[in-house]
Coordinates of N, CA and C in Angstrom, one line a residue:
T1 N 0.9 -0.8 0.0 CA 0.0 0.0 -0.1 C 0.4 1.2 0.0
F2 N 0.6 2.4 -0.7 CA 1.3 3.4 -0.5 C 0.4 4.8 -0.6
Q3 N 0.5 5.5 0.0 CA 0.2 6.9 1.0 C 0.2 7.5 0.7
I4 N 0.0 8.6 0.5 CA 1.0 9.8 0.5 C -0.5 11.0 0.7
S5 N 0.3 12.2 1.3 CA -0.6 13.4 2.6 C 0.2 14.0 2.9
I6 N -1.0 15.2 2.7 CA -0.2 17.0 3.2 C -1.0 18.0 4.3
E7 N -0.5 17.9 5.2 CA -1.4 18.7 6.2 C -0.8 19.7 6.5
N8 N -2.0 21.3 7.1 CA -1.9 21.8 7.1 C -1.1 22.0 8.6
E9 N -0.8 23.4 8.7 CA -0.2 23.9 10.7 C -1.2 23.2 11.5
N10 N -2.9 23.1 11.1 CA -3.4 23.0 12.6 C -4.2 21.6 12.5
G11 N -3.3 21.0 11.3 CA -3.3 19.4 11.0 C -4.6 18.7 10.5
E12 N -5.2 19.4 9.8 CA -6.1 19.0 8.4 C -5.6 18.7 7.0
I13 N -5.8 17.5 6.4 CA -5.7 16.5 5.5 C -5.6 17.8 4.1
L14 N -5.5 17.9 3.2 CA -5.2 18.5 2.3 C -5.2 18.0 0.8
F15 N -4.4 17.2 1.2 CA -4.8 16.1 0.3 C -4.2 14.4 0.0
Y16 N -5.0 13.4 0.1 CA -4.8 12.2 0.7 C -5.0 11.7 -0.6
R17 N -4.1 10.7 -0.8 CA -4.1 9.3 -2.2 C -3.8 8.4 -1.3
E18 N -4.1 7.5 -2.1 CA -3.3 6.0 -1.5 C -3.8 5.0 -2.5
T19 N -3.4 4.0 -2.5 CA -3.1 2.5 -4.2 C -2.6 1.9 -3.4
S20 N -3.0 0.6 -3.4 CA -2.8 -0.7 -3.9 C -1.9 -1.2 -4.6
D21 N -1.7 -0.2 -5.4 CA -1.2 -1.3 -6.6 C 0.9 -0.7 -6.5
V22 N 1.6 -0.9 -7.3 CA 3.1 -1.9 -6.7 C 3.3 0.5 -7.3
A23 N 3.9 0.5 -6.2 CA 4.6 2.1 -6.5 C 6.0 1.8 -5.4
T24 N 7.1 1.2 -6.1 CA 8.1 1.4 -6.5 C 9.2 2.4 -7.3
D25 N 8.0 3.1 -8.4 CA 8.9 4.3 -8.6 C 7.1 5.4 -8.7
Y26 N 7.1 5.6 -7.8 CA 6.0 6.9 -8.1 C 6.7 8.4 -8.6
S27 N 6.5 8.8 -9.4 CA 6.4 10.5 -9.9 C 5.2 10.9 -9.9
K28 N 5.9 12.4 -9.1 CA 4.3 12.8 -10.0 C 4.7 14.5 -9.8
V29 N 4.1 15.2 -10.5 CA 4.6 16.7 -9.6 C 3.3 17.9 -9.4
Y30 N 3.1 18.3 -8.4 CA 2.4 18.9 -7.4 C 2.6 20.6 -7.3
D31 N 1.0 21.5 -7.7 CA 1.5 22.5 -7.6 C 0.7 22.3 -6.9
F32 N 2.2 23.8 -6.2 CA 2.1 24.4 -4.8 C 1.0 25.1 -5.0
S33 N 0.7 26.2 -5.7 CA 0.7 27.9 -5.7 C -0.6 28.3 -5.2
R34 N -1.9 27.5 -5.3 CA -2.9 27.5 -4.8 C -2.9 27.8 -2.8
L35 N -1.9 26.9 -2.2 CA -1.8 26.7 -1.0 C -1.3 27.9 -0.6
E36 N -1.7 28.6 0.6 CA -1.7 30.2 1.4 C -0.5 29.8 2.4
K37 N 0.3 31.1 2.5 CA 1.0 31.3 3.6 C 1.7 30.3 4.7
G38 N 2.4 29.1 4.8 CA 2.4 29.0 6.3 C 2.9 27.3 5.9
D39 N 3.1 26.6 7.3 CA 3.8 25.2 7.7 C 2.8 24.5 6.8
Y40 N 3.0 23.3 6.6 CA 2.9 22.5 6.5 C 3.6 21.2 5.9
I41 N 3.3 19.8 6.4 CA 3.9 18.2 6.7 C 3.0 17.8 5.9
L42 N 4.3 16.8 4.5 CA 4.1 15.9 3.9 C 4.3 14.8 4.5
Q43 N 3.6 14.1 3.7 CA 3.9 12.6 4.9 C 3.8 11.3 3.8
V44 N 4.8 10.2 3.8 CA 4.5 10.0 2.5 C 4.7 8.1 3.4
A45 N 4.1 6.9 3.0 CA 4.1 5.6 3.7 C 4.1 4.7 2.6
I46 N 5.1 4.0 2.9 CA 4.6 2.2 1.4 C 4.8 1.4 2.4
D47 N 4.1 0.2 2.5 CA 3.8 -0.8 3.1 C 4.2 -1.0 5.0
G48 N 4.0 0.3 5.3 CA 4.1 0.4 7.2 C 5.3 1.4 7.1
E49 N 6.4 2.0 6.7 CA 7.1 2.4 6.3 C 7.2 3.9 6.3
K50 N 7.1 5.3 6.7 CA 7.2 6.6 7.1 C 7.9 7.6 7.2
I51 N 7.8 8.7 5.9 CA 9.5 9.2 6.1 C 7.9 11.0 6.3
T52 N 8.6 12.1 6.9 CA 7.6 13.0 6.6 C 8.9 13.9 6.3
R53 N 8.3 15.3 5.3 CA 8.9 16.1 5.2 C 8.2 17.6 5.7
D54 N 9.0 18.5 6.3 CA 7.8 19.9 6.3 C 8.7 21.0 5.5
F55 N 7.2 21.9 5.2 CA 8.0 22.7 4.2 C 7.0 23.7 4.4
T56 N 7.5 25.3 4.2 CA 7.0 25.4 4.3 C 7.0 26.9 3.4
I57 N 5.9 27.9 3.4 CA 5.6 28.3 1.2 C 4.8 29.9 2.0
G58 N 6.3 30.7 1.8 CA 6.4 31.7 2.0 C 5.8 32.8 0.9
R59 N 6.0 34.0 1.3 CA 5.7 34.9 -0.5 C 6.3 34.7 -1.4
N60 N 7.4 34.8 -2.1 CA 7.7 34.1 -2.6 C 8.9 32.6 -3.1
N61 N 8.3 31.9 -2.0 CA 9.4 31.3 -2.2 C 8.9 29.6 -1.4
I62 N 9.3 28.1 -1.6 CA 9.2 27.1 -0.8 C 10.8 26.8 0.2
S63 N 10.4 26.6 1.3 CA 11.7 26.0 1.6 C 11.6 24.8 2.6
V64 N 12.3 23.9 2.6 CA 11.6 22.5 2.3 C 13.0 22.0 3.4
G65 N 12.4 21.1 4.4 CA 13.4 21.2 5.6 C 12.8 19.3 5.2
K66 N 13.9 19.3 6.2 CA 14.9 17.6 5.7 C 14.2 16.6 6.2
T67 N 13.8 14.6 5.5 CA 13.3 14.1 5.1 C 13.6 14.0 6.9
R68 N 12.6 12.8 7.2 CA 12.4 12.3 8.8 C 11.4 10.8 8.8
P69 N 12.7 9.9 9.2 CA 12.1 8.4 8.7 C 10.2 8.5 10.6
V70 N 9.7 8.1 9.9 CA 8.2 8.1 11.0 C 8.2 6.0 11.3
L71 N 8.6 5.8 12.1 CA 8.4 4.3 12.8 C 7.6 4.1 13.8
D72 N 6.5 2.7 13.5 CA 5.5 3.0 14.1 C 6.1 2.5 15.7
P73 N 5.8 2.3 17.3 CA 6.4 1.5 18.7 C 5.5 0.9 18.0
Y74 N 7.0 0.5 19.0 CA 6.8 -1.7 19.8 C 6.3 -1.7 21.0
F75 N 4.7 -2.5 20.6 CA 4.0 -2.8 21.7 C 4.0 -4.3 22.4
S76 N 4.4 -4.4 23.5 CA 4.7 -6.2 24.3 C 3.6 -5.8 25.4
F77 N 2.6 -7.0 25.5 CA 1.9 -7.4 26.1 C 2.1 -9.3 27.2
K78 N 2.9 -9.2 28.0 CA 3.6 -10.6 28.9 C 2.7 -10.3 30.5
D79 N 2.5 -11.2 30.7 CA 3.0 -11.4 32.8 C 2.0 -10.3 33.2
N80 N 0.8 -9.7 31.6 CA 0.6 -8.2 33.1 C 1.7 -7.4 33.0
V81 N 2.7 -7.4 31.8 CA 3.6 -6.2 31.4 C 3.6 -5.9 30.8
L82 N 3.3 -4.1 30.8 CA 3.2 -4.2 28.8 C 4.4 -2.7 28.9
K83 N 5.2 -3.4 27.9 CA 6.6 -2.4 27.3 C 6.0 -2.1 25.7
I84 N 6.5 -0.3 25.8 CA 6.9 0.1 24.7 C 8.2 0.6 24.2
S85 N 7.8 0.5 22.6 CA 9.3 1.4 22.5 C 9.3 2.2 21.0
Y86 N 9.8 3.4 21.2 CA 9.7 4.0 20.2 C 10.7 5.3 19.4
L87 N 11.0 5.4 18.3 CA 11.9 6.0 18.3 C 11.7 7.4 17.4
N88 N 11.7 8.4 18.8 CA 11.5 9.5 18.2 C 11.4 10.5 17.9
F89 N 12.1 9.9 16.0 CA 12.9 11.1 15.1 C 12.1 12.6 14.9
N90 N 11.8 13.6 15.5 CA 10.6 14.4 15.5 C 11.3 14.8 16.7
E91 N 12.0 14.4 18.2 CA 12.5 14.6 19.4 C 11.4 15.8 20.2
K92 N 10.0 15.2 19.8 CA 9.2 16.3 20.0 C 7.7 15.5 21.6
D93 N 7.3 16.1 22.3 CA 7.2 15.7 23.4 C 6.1 14.4 23.0
V94 N 6.5 13.3 23.6 CA 5.4 12.2 24.2 C 4.3 11.9 25.0
N95 N 3.5 11.2 24.3 CA 2.3 11.1 26.2 C 1.9 9.9 25.4
I96 N 1.6 9.0 26.5 CA 1.1 7.7 27.0 C 0.1 7.9 28.1
N97 N -1.2 7.3 27.4 CA -2.1 7.0 28.3 C -2.6 6.1 28.2
F98 N -3.4 5.5 29.3 CA -4.2 4.3 29.1 C -5.8 4.2 29.8
Y99 N -6.8 3.6 28.7 CA -7.9 3.5 29.0 C -8.1 2.3 29.6
N100 N -9.6 2.3 30.5 CA -10.2 1.4 30.4 C -11.4 1.7 29.3
S101 N -12.7 1.2 30.0 CA -14.0 0.8 28.3 C -14.5 2.6 28.7
S102 N -14.1 2.6 30.0 CA -14.8 4.6 29.7 C -13.9 5.8 30.4
D103 N -13.1 5.2 30.5 CA -12.4 6.1 31.3 C -10.3 6.5 31.4
I104 N -10.1 7.2 31.2 CA -8.3 7.2 31.5 C -7.7 6.4 33.0
V105 N -6.7 6.1 32.5 CA -7.0 5.0 33.8 C -5.3 6.0 34.1
Y106 N -4.9 6.4 33.7 CA -2.7 7.2 34.0 C -2.4 8.0 33.1
T107 N -1.8 8.9 32.7 CA -1.0 9.6 32.1 C 0.6 9.6 32.6
K108 N 0.9 9.3 31.5 CA 2.6 9.7 32.0 C 2.9 10.7 30.4
A109 N 3.9 11.6 31.2 CA 4.3 12.2 30.6 C 5.8 11.4 29.6
A110 N 6.3 11.0 28.3 CA 7.7 10.3 28.3 C 8.7 11.1 27.6
G111 N 8.5 13.1 28.0 CA 9.1 13.5 27.7 C 9.3 13.6 26.0
N112 N 10.6 14.1 25.3 CA 10.8 14.0 23.9 C 12.2 13.8 23.6
K113 N 12.7 13.0 25.1 CA 14.0 12.4 24.3 C 13.9 11.2 23.0
F114 N 15.1 11.1 21.9 CA 14.9 10.2 20.6 C 14.4 8.6 21.4
N115 N 14.6 8.0 22.3 CA 14.6 7.0 22.5 C 13.9 6.4 23.5
V116 N 12.8 6.5 23.4 CA 11.0 6.0 24.1 C 10.9 4.7 24.5
S117 N 11.5 4.4 26.2 CA 11.1 2.6 26.2 C 10.9 2.6 27.9
E118 N 9.6 2.4 27.8 CA 8.6 2.2 28.9 C 9.0 0.9 28.8
G119 N 8.1 0.7 30.7 CA 7.3 -0.3 31.1 C 6.3 -0.3 32.3
F120 N 5.4 -1.3 32.2 CA 4.3 -0.5 32.6 C 4.5 -2.3 33.9
D121 N 4.1 -2.0 34.5 CA 3.9 -3.5 35.7 C 2.7 -3.2 35.9
L122 N 1.3 -3.6 35.2 CA -0.3 -3.7 34.9 C -1.1 -4.3 36.7
S123 N 0.0 -5.3 36.8 CA -0.9 -6.6 37.7 C -1.8 -5.8 38.6
K124 N -2.3 -5.1 39.1 CA -2.9 -4.1 39.8 C -3.7 -3.8 39.3
L125 N -4.8 -3.2 38.4 CA -5.6 -3.5 37.2 C -6.6 -4.4 37.4
E126 N -7.4 -3.8 37.1 CA -9.2 -5.3 37.5 C -9.0 -5.7 36.3
N127 N -9.0 -7.1 36.1 CA -9.7 -7.5 34.7 C -10.6 -7.1 34.1
G128 N -10.0 -6.5 32.5 CA -10.8 -6.5 31.3 C -9.4 -6.0 30.7
N129 N -10.4 -5.1 29.7 CA -10.1 -4.5 28.3 C -9.3 -3.4 28.7
Y130 N -8.2 -3.4 28.0 CA -8.0 -2.2 28.3 C -7.6 -1.4 26.9
S131 N -6.3 -0.5 26.6 CA -5.6 0.3 25.4 C -5.2 1.5 26.4
V132 N -3.8 1.3 25.6 CA -2.9 2.4 25.1 C -2.2 2.5 24.5
S133 N -2.2 4.9 24.2 CA -2.2 5.0 23.0 C -0.4 6.2 23.4
L134 N -0.1 5.9 22.5 CA 1.4 7.0 22.8 C 1.4 7.8 21.8
S135 N 0.8 9.0 22.1 CA 0.7 10.2 21.0 C 2.1 11.0 20.7
T136 N 2.7 11.9 19.7 CA 3.1 12.9 19.6 C 2.1 13.8 19.1
V137 N 3.4 14.8 18.7 CA 1.8 15.9 18.0 C 1.3 16.0 16.7
N138 N 1.8 14.7 16.4 CA 1.5 14.7 15.0 C 1.3 13.3 14.5
D139 N 1.3 12.3 15.5 CA 1.1 11.0 15.7 C -0.1 10.9 16.4
E140 N -0.1 9.3 16.6 CA -1.0 8.4 17.9 C -1.1 6.9 17.6
Y141 N -0.4 6.5 18.5 CA -0.6 4.8 18.2 C -1.4 4.2 19.2
T142 N -2.2 3.3 19.1 CA -3.1 3.0 20.2 C -2.8 0.9 19.7
Y143 N -2.9 0.5 21.4 CA -2.4 -0.9 21.2 C -3.8 -1.6 22.3
N144 N -4.5 -2.4 21.8 CA -5.7 -3.1 22.9 C -4.7 -4.2 23.5
F145 N -4.6 -3.9 25.0 CA -4.9 -5.3 25.5 C -6.2 -5.9 26.9
T146 N -6.0 -7.2 27.7 CA -7.3 -7.9 27.8 C -6.1 -8.6 29.2
I147 N -6.6 -7.4 30.4 CA -5.8 -8.5 31.7 C -6.9 -9.7 32.4
K148 N -5.9 -10.4 32.6 CA -7.5 -11.8 32.7 C -7.0 -11.8 33.6

């Protein structure tokens, strides 16, 4: 699967395309002349691997930032211990939130370090279905698990 999107600085998706065609050599010219001045994010995903690139449209120019890889976090739940590992290439604040079926149970600010690695002993939680959300400024990832 191949996906490409452009978001404005408010997180609104201005352009999105997805195809299941083989995308080993995708090439297209985009006309940004109708976009307003401001900051944008271009994101490209191919088979689960993503890269992003910021760009700014000025009065008479477009400045393009560096390409940044984006990798999904790793979640593992075994013996009532949840392990989370995430490479924070943007080095923006990361938040981890735990939810039961109706409420938030626990929140942790994991900071803006590059390597986020956390382990949580969940043995004191009541039996039931839970989810954990790892979120950054631009992305949110959710993992569901059950305490038995």
